[in-house]
Amino acid sequence: MHSTRIGLLQKAADQAVPRRGMLRGHPVLPALVGLVYALTAGGDAVAQTRKSSADAPRAEKTRGLPMPPPPSSTESSEEPAPSAPQRAPFAGPLGARPLPPPAGLAGLDIPDPLAASQDASLEESVQQLLSEAVVSTASKRKQRISDVPMTISWIPAEELEGTGQFTLCDAIQYFPGLECRRGSMRKAAVSSRGLGSNYLSNRLLLLRDGRPLTDPWTGQFYADETTPLSNLKQVEVIRGPGSALYGSNAFSGVINIIERQPADLLREGRDWGMDTRLLVGQDRTWRTQATVAGRGGPVEALVSYYGFGSDGPQLFNDPKVSRVDTNEDSLVHQVSGKVRVASVSLDADYTNATIGRPGGQQISTVGNCGRCHYTPDDEERVENLNASAQVDQQINDHLRVFAQGYAFYKRRVVDQKNMITGEMQPALGKRRRLGAEARALFSLGDLTVTFGGDFKNDLVNNQNVLPGLTQDDTRQDILGGFVDAEFRPFSQLVLSAGARYDRYMIPETVWRMRTDQISPRASIVFHALPTLTLRTNYGRAFRAPTLAELAINQQMYASTLLGSPDLRAETLDTVEASVDFWPADRTVRLTATGFVNYAKNFINQEHLFGSTSQFRNIGDARVTGFELEAAAQVAAINSSFDVAYQFLDASALAFQDRPEQPLDYAPRHRVYARGRTNFGKVGFAEIYALYVGDRYDPGFQVNPASGELQRVQLPGYMTATARVGANVTKGLTVSLVGTNLFNASYEESHGFPAPPLSVFSEIKFQY
């Protein structure tokens, strides 16, 4: 159920201790003890963590990890540990730590496995970490992953890097339950468990450090080069409804990108630290990142630069007409900074990107291909500005409060060539979001309650709106309030429930069917044995129509797409149950999850006539399925393996004169596999593989035999990526990455081929 990665944890341990047998009496053991001591500085807070979860069943055998030693006066004076139980703070690991945990252990508030006593095996210690990993996305408070009732994936940043991909879209599909497909004009759509997203809406919510990154116009998040994977610490993914906490868009899941804070780069005894990386490869591809952090008195700060440039793969070469594809290019620059003073944090980032806009190569209904011909001259220029301020303050032993305000600005200019006059015509779109949130955490014994509210003000200036509307009409205010509670009546049982209310304030001319929404949830977690956990969960989610679905009037070459003000909000009811089992002395993890999703008022594009489509409610949908996951450590060969299988039965139910039919982009079968091995302390190798079965595309094409329109069905495919690397010296690593190793030829969406085999090399230095 929880796809935390055993392999990466094994890597973190093996890099310092190649084999278990070498741990005892190893000459670096004193250094490792010092490292762990640095990791657990602020011991009062850690002790609180251990105390609050002491009544939970232990994940390890009786020979568990020792408690960290009490901090010295110099260490504890940096930042007082909060007095509230640490099972429920809002932020990540304490900033008082002079050294961050290894990449594979990010987010953990328990001792490092290398601190294990001589009577405890390294394998047991790593398994304890997996069961006591701490996540915050599932309940807006910190929880042990073993107590989270939802299906949640915990992905350390280094594992995303291991996929060798440059965008969130490309990387996320290598993890269970998620998929992403690319289409023409740099479109990308991420979805979960068969509840697919089209290119002008999204049923999955993207957060960065808990703040929404979805576009106010489309509800989409741009999982392409304009959202760099830079300065990452970890990614948390909820597979299942999240509206009880996050409102609309958290329909089929939530992705929370958690970034590194200044303290994560500061090593013991140093007041500054740095991280630099440089990647180069084919298609004149380069990527660089430089991050520097420092501390002066009570102030901690971080500044980072990210750059990416590439000519891109030549996806639409056509020797028949002597065409060479030159429109896959990207040039992205991002600068960001963070400042923390006591309980106050500030951060901001600015992104400037210029990207080519390749069209497709097949005519089908609008929205699925857009410009369905090769576009050698189209170009997009994007500017994004994000800024936020947060306060996280402990009030007393039982109460902690958090508040934040944030702003998001986006300016997007698309230069498109008029296919009749040959002129380049710019189209300007601007978005602005102002938001705020306040919440409180109340803890009393075995009861923990989080409650709060948030507000978003969105304004969109877009030229492509329905007749009778102006650019000033495309705006909305969203007000929400939520409560979420957890109660442990006895040590093995965790009960939790929550609900959220959302009110939408949109001009009636834009949305005539607007309604308020209530999203409840309830769950049970039962630790039947130290090696066996049972979970069941019910959740209700909703997705309000996006401003684009309500108001768009987009006319492009060979296609027209219309919005509708009469759309009703989508709703989703989900029931899931799972079992988590750790046999073989906890070196193997087996998880099985079954779920049923029932969605009402599904919104999709419906073909009207010719090449014209309109967003409409097309009835209800049902998705049933199960996920099987297995992970194993083989300490004798310093290796770990993961495999996952997903089965889906996803149907759009009969509606009006349309019979029941399969949902778009919901393959019945998906298989994920990953393996990793370490070569002592010298190097490592890892491989990721993915199989996706047949699935339907939203597009239509003419049957040459009958002359009738028919749905497009895309064949299945298999792809893989691999990375090999060497640890040259302390802090210096070099690696070689290959993507699409089998050079498979396939389409993620109709008319848009996937990139071929690509090879890149990277050097990384940390100080």
GROMACS .gro file of N, CA, C and O in nm, residues 545-649:
model
  420
  545PRO      N    1  -1.582   2.232  -1.227
  545PRO     CA    2  -1.533   2.257  -1.363
  545PRO      C    3  -1.431   2.371  -1.363
  545PRO      O    4  -1.445   2.469  -1.289
  546THR      N    5  -1.328   2.357  -1.443
  546THR     CA    6  -1.229   2.463  -1.452
  546THR      C    7  -1.286   2.579  -1.533
  546THR      O    8  -1.383   2.565  -1.608
  547LEU      N    9  -1.223   2.694  -1.518
  547LEU     CA   10  -1.267   2.810  -1.596
  547LEU      C   11  -1.257   2.783  -1.745
  547LEU      O   12  -1.339   2.831  -1.824
  548ALA      N   13  -1.156   2.705  -1.785
  548ALA     CA   14  -1.143   2.670  -1.926
  548ALA      C   15  -1.260   2.583  -1.972
  548ALA      O   16  -1.316   2.604  -2.081
  549GLU      N   17  -1.300   2.484  -1.891
  549GLU     CA   18  -1.412   2.398  -1.929
  549GLU      C   19  -1.542   2.476  -1.936
  549GLU      O   20  -1.633   2.441  -2.012
  550LEU      N   21  -1.553   2.581  -1.858
  550LEU     CA   22  -1.675   2.662  -1.855
  550LEU      C   23  -1.680   2.766  -1.966
  550LEU      O   24  -1.788   2.794  -2.020
  551ALA      N   25  -1.565   2.823  -2.001
  551ALA     CA   26  -1.569   2.947  -2.081
  551ALA      C   27  -1.484   2.945  -2.206
  551ALA      O   28  -1.485   3.044  -2.280
  552ILE      N   29  -1.410   2.840  -2.235
  552ILE     CA   30  -1.317   2.845  -2.347
  552ILE      C   31  -1.391   2.851  -2.482
  552ILE      O   32  -1.498   2.795  -2.500
  553ASN      N   33  -1.332   2.923  -2.574
  553ASN     CA   34  -1.377   2.928  -2.713
  553ASN      C   35  -1.250   2.933  -2.798
  553ASN      O   36  -1.206   3.040  -2.840
  554GLN      N   37  -1.192   2.817  -2.818
  554GLN     CA   38  -1.060   2.810  -2.880
  554GLN      C   39  -1.073   2.754  -3.020
  554GLN      O   40  -1.118   2.641  -3.040
  555GLN      N   41  -1.036   2.836  -3.117
  555GLN     CA   42  -1.040   2.795  -3.256
  555GLN      C   43  -0.898   2.786  -3.308
  555GLN      O   44  -0.824   2.884  -3.309
  556MET      N   45  -0.862   2.667  -3.347
  556MET     CA   46  -0.729   2.642  -3.397
  556MET      C   47  -0.741   2.572  -3.531
  556MET      O   48  -0.850   2.532  -3.573
  557TYR      N   49  -0.628   2.556  -3.594
  557TYR     CA   50  -0.627   2.491  -3.725
  557TYR      C   51  -0.698   2.356  -3.716
  557TYR      O   52  -0.664   2.271  -3.636
  558ALA      N   53  -0.799   2.338  -3.795
  558ALA     CA   54  -0.872   2.210  -3.809
  558ALA      C   55  -0.954   2.173  -3.688
  558ALA      O   56  -1.005   2.062  -3.680
  559SER      N   57  -0.972   2.263  -3.591
  559SER     CA   58  -1.047   2.221  -3.474
  559SER      C   59  -1.100   2.340  -3.396
  559SER      O   60  -1.044   2.450  -3.400
  560THR      N   61  -1.211   2.315  -3.324
  560THR     CA   62  -1.271   2.417  -3.238
  560THR      C   63  -1.315   2.349  -3.108
  560THR      O   64  -1.371   2.239  -3.111
  561LEU      N   65  -1.290   2.414  -2.997
  561LEU     CA   66  -1.328   2.362  -2.866
  561LEU      C   67  -1.408   2.467  -2.791
  561LEU      O   68  -1.365   2.582  -2.780
  562LEU      N   69  -1.523   2.425  -2.737
  562LEU     CA   70  -1.614   2.516  -2.668
  562LEU      C   71  -1.633   2.473  -2.524
  562LEU      O   72  -1.638   2.354  -2.494
  563GLY      N   73  -1.648   2.571  -2.436
  563GLY     CA   74  -1.684   2.545  -2.298
  563GLY      C   75  -1.835   2.544  -2.282
  563GLY      O   76  -1.911   2.565  -2.376
  564SER      N   77  -1.880   2.521  -2.158
  564SER     CA   78  -2.023   2.520  -2.128
  564SER      C   79  -2.047   2.571  -1.987
  564SER      O   80  -1.990   2.516  -1.892
  565PRO      N   81  -2.131   2.674  -1.970
  565PRO     CA   82  -2.160   2.724  -1.834
  565PRO      C   83  -2.257   2.636  -1.757
  565PRO      O   84  -2.284   2.662  -1.640
  566ASP      N   85  -2.309   2.530  -1.820
  566ASP     CA   86  -2.408   2.444  -1.755
  566ASP      C   87  -2.349   2.315  -1.700
  566ASP      O   88  -2.422   2.221  -1.669
  567LEU      N   89  -2.218   2.310  -1.688
  567LEU     CA   90  -2.154   2.191  -1.633
  567LEU      C   91  -2.182   2.178  -1.484
  567LEU      O   92  -2.189   2.277  -1.411
  568ARG      N   93  -2.198   2.055  -1.438
  568ARG     CA   94  -2.211   2.026  -1.296
  568ARG      C   95  -2.079   1.972  -1.242
  568ARG      O   96  -2.001   1.911  -1.316
  569ALA      N   97  -2.055   1.994  -1.116
  569ALA     CA   98  -1.931   1.947  -1.055
  569ALA      C   99  -1.926   1.794  -1.054
  569ALA      O  100  -2.028   1.727  -1.033
  570GLU      N  101  -1.809   1.740  -1.078
  570GLU     CA  102  -1.788   1.595  -1.066
  570GLU      C  103  -1.780   1.558  -0.918
  570GLU      O  104  -1.727   1.634  -0.837
  571THR      N  105  -1.829   1.439  -0.885
  571THR     CA  106  -1.813   1.386  -0.749
  571THR      C  107  -1.760   1.243  -0.759
  571THR      O  108  -1.782   1.174  -0.858
  572LEU      N  109  -1.692   1.202  -0.654
  572LEU     CA  110  -1.631   1.070  -0.651
  572LEU      C  111  -1.647   1.009  -0.513
  572LEU      O  112  -1.614   1.073  -0.412
  573ASP      N  113  -1.696   0.886  -0.507
  573ASP     CA  114  -1.701   0.809  -0.383
  573ASP      C  115  -1.606   0.691  -0.398
  573ASP      O  116  -1.614   0.615  -0.496
  574THR      N  117  -1.517   0.675  -0.300
  574THR     CA  118  -1.415   0.571  -0.307
  574THR      C  119  -1.414   0.489  -0.178
  574THR      O  120  -1.418   0.545  -0.069
  575VAL      N  121  -1.407   0.359  -0.194
  575VAL     CA  122  -1.386   0.267  -0.083
  575VAL      C  123  -1.264   0.183  -0.117
  575VAL      O  124  -1.252   0.132  -0.229
  576GLU      N  125  -1.171   0.173  -0.022
  576GLU     CA  126  -1.054   0.089  -0.046
  576GLU      C  127  -1.017   0.013   0.081
  576GLU      O  128  -1.048   0.056   0.192
  577ALA      N  129  -0.952  -0.100   0.062
  577ALA     CA  130  -0.904  -0.182   0.173
  577ALA      C  131  -0.770  -0.240   0.133
  577ALA      O  132  -0.745  -0.267   0.015
  578SER      N  133  -0.684  -0.259   0.233
  578SER     CA  134  -0.551  -0.309   0.200
  578SER      C  135  -0.494  -0.390   0.316
  578SER      O  136  -0.540  -0.380   0.431
  579VAL      N  137  -0.393  -0.467   0.283
  579VAL     CA  138  -0.318  -0.542   0.383
  579VAL      C  139  -0.170  -0.522   0.354
  579VAL      O  140  -0.127  -0.521   0.239
  580ASP      N  141  -0.092  -0.503   0.461
  580ASP     CA  142   0.051  -0.479   0.452
  580ASP      C  143   0.121  -0.585   0.536
  580ASP      O  144   0.096  -0.595   0.656
  581PHE      N  145   0.209  -0.665   0.474
  581PHE     CA  146   0.268  -0.781   0.542
  581PHE      C  147   0.419  -0.779   0.520
  581PHE      O  148   0.468  -0.754   0.411
  582TRP      N  149   0.494  -0.806   0.632
  582TRP     CA  150   0.640  -0.804   0.630
  582TRP      C  151   0.694  -0.942   0.672
  582TRP      O  152   0.730  -0.961   0.788
  583PRO      N  153   0.705  -1.039   0.584
  583PRO     CA  154   0.760  -1.169   0.622
  583PRO      C  155   0.912  -1.170   0.612
  583PRO      O  156   0.976  -1.067   0.586
  584ALA      N  157   0.969  -1.289   0.632
  584ALA     CA  158   1.113  -1.312   0.614
  584ALA      C  159   1.197  -1.215   0.696
  584ALA      O  160   1.287  -1.148   0.644
  585ASP      N  161   1.165  -1.208   0.827
  585ASP     CA  162   1.239  -1.117   0.916
  585ASP      C  163   1.237  -0.975   0.864
  585ASP      O  164   1.335  -0.901   0.874
  586ARG      N  165   1.126  -0.937   0.802
  586ARG     CA  166   1.102  -0.801   0.757
  586ARG      C  167   1.199  -0.757   0.647
  586ARG      O  168   1.220  -0.638   0.627
  587THR      N  169   1.254  -0.849   0.574
  587THR     CA  170   1.335  -0.813   0.456
  587THR      C  171   1.250  -0.816   0.329
  587THR      O  172   1.300  -0.783   0.222
  588VAL      N  173   1.124  -0.856   0.343
  588VAL     CA  174   1.031  -0.857   0.230
  588VAL      C  175   0.905  -0.782   0.272
  588VAL      O  176   0.861  -0.793   0.387
  589ARG      N  177   0.851  -0.704   0.180
  589ARG     CA  178   0.726  -0.634   0.208
  589ARG      C  179   0.626  -0.667   0.098
  589ARG      O  180   0.655  -0.653  -0.021
  590LEU      N  181   0.506  -0.711   0.140
  590LEU     CA  182   0.400  -0.747   0.047
  590LEU      C  183   0.278  -0.662   0.078
  590LEU      O  184   0.235  -0.653   0.194
  591THR      N  185   0.221  -0.600  -0.023
  591THR     CA  186   0.105  -0.513  -0.005
  591THR      C  187   0.001  -0.543  -0.110
  591THR      O  188   0.034  -0.560  -0.228
  592ALA      N  189  -0.125  -0.551  -0.068
  592ALA     CA  190  -0.236  -0.570  -0.160
  592ALA      C  191  -0.343  -0.466  -0.127
  592ALA      O  192  -0.379  -0.448  -0.010
  593THR      N  193  -0.393  -0.397  -0.228
  593THR     CA  194  -0.493  -0.293  -0.210
  593THR      C  195  -0.603  -0.312  -0.314
  593THR      O  196  -0.574  -0.327  -0.434
  594GLY      N  197  -0.726  -0.313  -0.270
  594GLY     CA  198  -0.841  -0.316  -0.360
  594GLY      C  199  -0.923  -0.189  -0.345
  594GLY      O  200  -0.932  -0.134  -0.234
  595PHE      N  201  -0.982  -0.142  -0.453
  595PHE     CA  202  -1.057  -0.015  -0.445
  595PHE      C  203  -1.172  -0.015  -0.545
  595PHE      O  204  -1.170  -0.084  -0.648
  596VAL      N  205  -1.273   0.065  -0.511
  596VAL     CA  206  -1.388   0.088  -0.598
  596VAL      C  207  -1.411   0.239  -0.602
  596VAL      O  208  -1.427   0.303  -0.497
  597ASN      N  209  -1.412   0.295  -0.722
  597ASN     CA  210  -1.440   0.437  -0.743
  597ASN      C  211  -1.569   0.452  -0.822
  597ASN      O  212  -1.587   0.386  -0.926
  598TYR      N  213  -1.657   0.539  -0.773
  598TYR     CA  214  -1.779   0.568  -0.848
  598TYR      C  215  -1.788   0.719  -0.867
  598TYR      O  216  -1.801   0.794  -0.769
  599ALA      N  217  -1.777   0.763  -0.992
  599ALA     CA  218  -1.775   0.906  -1.024
  599ALA      C  219  -1.906   0.946  -1.091
  599ALA      O  220  -1.957   0.873  -1.177
  600LYS      N  221  -1.958   1.061  -1.053
  600LYS     CA  222  -2.079   1.115  -1.114
  600LYS      C  223  -2.048   1.244  -1.189
  600LYS      O  224  -1.956   1.317  -1.154
  601ASN      N  225  -2.128   1.270  -1.291
  601ASN     CA  226  -2.118   1.394  -1.369
  601ASN      C  227  -1.982   1.410  -1.436
  601ASN      O  228  -1.928   1.520  -1.442
  602PHE      N  229  -1.927   1.301  -1.485
  602PHE     CA  230  -1.795   1.306  -1.547
  602PHE      C  231  -1.795   1.410  -1.659
  602PHE      O  232  -1.886   1.415  -1.741
  603ILE      N  233  -1.689   1.491  -1.662
  603ILE     CA  234  -1.675   1.596  -1.763
  603ILE      C  235  -1.572   1.553  -1.865
  603ILE      O  236  -1.462   1.511  -1.829
  604ASN      N  237  -1.609   1.564  -1.991
  604ASN     CA  238  -1.513   1.535  -2.097
  604ASN      C  239  -1.556   1.608  -2.223
  604ASN      O  240  -1.666   1.663  -2.230
  605GLN      N  241  -1.468   1.607  -2.321
  605GLN     CA  242  -1.501   1.668  -2.449
  605GLN      C  243  -1.590   1.573  -2.529
  605GLN      O  244  -1.563   1.454  -2.537
  606GLU      N  245  -1.697   1.627  -2.586
  606GLU     CA  246  -1.788   1.547  -2.667
  606GLU      C  247  -1.791   1.602  -2.808
  606GLU      O  248  -1.807   1.723  -2.828
  607HIS      N  249  -1.772   1.513  -2.901
  607HIS     CA  250  -1.770   1.553  -3.042
  607HIS      C  251  -1.909   1.598  -3.085
  607HIS      O  252  -2.008   1.525  -3.069
  608LEU      N  253  -1.920   1.720  -3.141
  608LEU     CA  254  -2.047   1.772  -3.187
  608LEU      C  255  -2.067   1.747  -3.336
  608LEU      O  256  -2.158   1.680  -3.379
  609PHE      N  257  -1.979   1.803  -3.416
  609PHE     CA  258  -1.986   1.786  -3.562
  609PHE      C  259  -1.851   1.830  -3.619
  609PHE      O  260  -1.778   1.908  -3.558
  610GLY      N  261  -1.821   1.779  -3.735
  610GLY     CA  262  -1.697   1.819  -3.802
  610GLY      C  263  -1.578   1.802  -3.709
  610GLY      O  264  -1.551   1.693  -3.658
  611SER      N  265  -1.509   1.913  -3.687
  611SER     CA  266  -1.395   1.911  -3.596
  611SER      C  267  -1.424   1.995  -3.472
  611SER      O  268  -1.333   2.049  -3.410
  612THR      N  269  -1.552   2.007  -3.435
  612THR     CA  270  -1.592   2.087  -3.320
  612THR      C  271  -1.632   1.997  -3.203
  612THR      O  272  -1.706   1.900  -3.221
  613SER      N  273  -1.580   2.030  -3.085
  613SER     CA  274  -1.611   1.956  -2.964
  613SER      C  275  -1.650   2.055  -2.854
  613SER      O  276  -1.620   2.173  -2.861
  614GLN      N  277  -1.719   2.003  -2.751
  614GLN     CA  278  -1.761   2.085  -2.639
  614GLN      C  279  -1.748   2.005  -2.510
  614GLN      O  280  -1.772   1.884  -2.508
  615PHE      N  281  -1.711   2.075  -2.403
  615PHE     CA  282  -1.708   2.010  -2.272
  615PHE      C  283  -1.852   1.989  -2.224
  615PHE      O  284  -1.933   2.081  -2.224
  616ARG      N  285  -1.880   1.864  -2.182
  616ARG     CA  286  -2.013   1.831  -2.133
  616ARG      C  287  -2.002   1.728  -2.021
  616ARG      O  288  -1.903   1.656  -2.011
  617ASN      N  289  -2.107   1.722  -1.937
  617ASN     CA  290  -2.120   1.609  -1.845
  617ASN      C  291  -2.165   1.489  -1.926
  617ASN      O  292  -2.270   1.493  -1.992
  618ILE      N  293  -2.086   1.384  -1.923
  618ILE     CA  294  -2.113   1.269  -2.010
  618ILE      C  295  -2.160   1.148  -1.930
  618ILE      O  296  -2.148   1.034  -1.976
  619GLY      N  297  -2.214   1.171  -1.810
  619GLY     CA  298  -2.266   1.061  -1.731
  619GLY      C  299  -2.173   1.020  -1.618
  619GLY      O  300  -2.090   1.100  -1.572
  620ASP      N  301  -2.186   0.897  -1.574
  620ASP     CA  302  -2.112   0.848  -1.459
  620ASP      C  303  -2.005   0.749  -1.504
  620ASP      O  304  -2.007   0.698  -1.616
  621ALA      N  305  -1.912   0.724  -1.414
  621ALA     CA  306  -1.803   0.630  -1.443
  621ALA      C  307  -1.778   0.543  -1.321
  621ALA      O  308  -1.801   0.585  -1.207
  622ARG      N  309  -1.730   0.423  -1.347
  622ARG     CA  310  -1.698   0.329  -1.239
  622ARG      C  311  -1.560   0.270  -1.266
  622ARG      O  312  -1.530   0.227  -1.377
  623VAL      N  313  -1.477   0.271  -1.162
  623VAL     CA  314  -1.343   0.212  -1.172
  623VAL      C  315  -1.324   0.118  -1.054
  623VAL      O  316  -1.333   0.159  -0.938
  624THR      N  317  -1.302  -0.008  -1.082
  624THR     CA  318  -1.265  -0.104  -0.979
  624THR      C  319  -1.128  -0.160  -1.014
  624THR      O  320  -1.091  -0.170  -1.132
  625GLY      N  321  -1.053  -0.195  -0.913
  625GLY     CA  322  -0.921  -0.246  -0.942
  625GLY      C  323  -0.848  -0.290  -0.817
  625GLY      O  324  -0.900  -0.280  -0.705
  626PHE      N  325  -0.729  -0.339  -0.838
  626PHE     CA  326  -0.643  -0.374  -0.726
  626PHE      C  327  -0.499  -0.350  -0.764
  626PHE      O  328  -0.462  -0.344  -0.882
  627GLU      N  329  -0.416  -0.333  -0.661
  627GLU     CA  330  -0.272  -0.311  -0.677
  627GLU      C  331  -0.197  -0.409  -0.589
  627GLU      O  332  -0.231  -0.425  -0.471
  628LEU      N  333  -0.099  -0.474  -0.645
  628LEU     CA  334  -0.013  -0.566  -0.572
  628LEU      C  335   0.129  -0.512  -0.578
  628LEU      O  336   0.179  -0.477  -0.686
  629GLU      N  337   0.193  -0.503  -0.461
  629GLU     CA  338   0.329  -0.451  -0.456
  629GLU      C  339   0.415  -0.544  -0.371
  629GLU      O  340   0.370  -0.598  -0.270
  630ALA      N  341   0.539  -0.562  -0.414
  630ALA     CA  342   0.634  -0.644  -0.339
  630ALA      C  343   0.771  -0.576  -0.345
  630ALA      O  344   0.810  -0.521  -0.447
  631ALA      N  345   0.841  -0.579  -0.234
  631ALA     CA  346   0.976  -0.523  -0.226
  631ALA      C  347   1.061  -0.616  -0.141
  631ALA      O  348   1.012  -0.675  -0.044
  632ALA      N  349   1.186  -0.632  -0.179
  632ALA     CA  350   1.273  -0.724  -0.106
  632ALA      C  351   1.414  -0.669  -0.102
  632ALA      O  352   1.461  -0.605  -0.196
  633GLN      N  353   1.481  -0.694   0.011
  633GLN     CA  354   1.623  -0.664   0.027
  633GLN      C  355   1.702  -0.794   0.023
  633GLN      O  356   1.661  -0.893   0.083
  634VAL      N  357   1.812  -0.791  -0.047
  634VAL     CA  358   1.904  -0.904  -0.046
  634VAL      C  359   2.039  -0.850  -0.001
  634VAL      O  360   2.122  -0.808  -0.080
  635ALA      N  361   2.058  -0.848   0.131
  635ALA     CA  362   2.176  -0.783   0.188
  635ALA      C  363   2.306  -0.852   0.143
  635ALA      O  364   2.410  -0.787   0.132
  636ALA      N  365   2.298  -0.982   0.117
  636ALA     CA  366   2.419  -1.054   0.080
  636ALA      C  367   2.481  -1.002  -0.048
  636ALA      O  368   2.602  -1.012  -0.069
  637ILE      N  369   2.399  -0.946  -0.137
  637ILE     CA  370   2.453  -0.891  -0.262
  637ILE      C  371   2.429  -0.741  -0.272
  637ILE      O  372   2.434  -0.683  -0.381
  638ASN      N  373   2.401  -0.677  -0.157
  638ASN     CA  374   2.382  -0.532  -0.154
  638ASN      C  375   2.279  -0.486  -0.256
  638ASN      O  376   2.300  -0.388  -0.328
  639SER      N  377   2.169  -0.555  -0.267
  639SER     CA  378   2.071  -0.526  -0.372
  639SER      C  379   1.931  -0.519  -0.314
  639SER      O  380   1.902  -0.573  -0.207
  640SER      N  381   1.844  -0.454  -0.387
  640SER     CA  382   1.703  -0.448  -0.350
  640SER      C  383   1.620  -0.448  -0.478
  640SER      O  384   1.666  -0.406  -0.584
  641PHE      N  385   1.494  -0.495  -0.465
  641PHE     CA  386   1.408  -0.511  -0.580
  641PHE      C  387   1.265  -0.470  -0.543
  641PHE      O  388   1.220  -0.495  -0.432
  642ASP      N  389   1.197  -0.408  -0.638
  642ASP     CA  390   1.057  -0.371  -0.621
  642ASP      C  391   0.981  -0.411  -0.747
  642ASP      O  392   1.031  -0.394  -0.858
  643VAL      N  393   0.859  -0.459  -0.729
  643VAL     CA  394   0.772  -0.485  -0.843
  643VAL      C  395   0.630  -0.454  -0.801
  643VAL      O  396   0.591  -0.475  -0.685
  644ALA      N  397   0.550  -0.400  -0.893
  644ALA     CA  398   0.411  -0.366  -0.864
  644ALA      C  399   0.327  -0.394  -0.987
  644ALA      O  400   0.372  -0.376  -1.101
  645TYR      N  401   0.204  -0.437  -0.962
  645TYR     CA  402   0.110  -0.465  -1.070
  645TYR      C  403  -0.022  -0.396  -1.038
  645TYR      O  404  -0.068  -0.397  -0.924
  646GLN      N  405  -0.082  -0.336  -1.140
  646GLN     CA  406  -0.212  -0.270  -1.124
  646GLN      C  407  -0.310  -0.325  -1.227
  646GLN      O  408  -0.277  -0.336  -1.346
  647PHE      N  409  -0.428  -0.360  -1.179
  647PHE     CA  410  -0.537  -0.401  -1.267
  647PHE      C  411  -0.652  -0.302  -1.254
  647PHE      O  412  -0.691  -0.265  -1.142
  648LEU      N  413  -0.709  -0.261  -1.367
  648LEU     CA  414  -0.820  -0.166  -1.367
  648LEU      C  415  -0.933  -0.217  -1.456
  648LEU      O  416  -0.909  -0.271  -1.565
  649ASP      N  417  -1.053  -0.201  -1.407
  649ASP     CA  418  -1.174  -0.219  -1.488
  649ASP      C  419  -1.246  -0.085  -1.482
  649ASP      O  420  -1.320  -0.057  -1.388
   0.00000   0.00000   0.00000
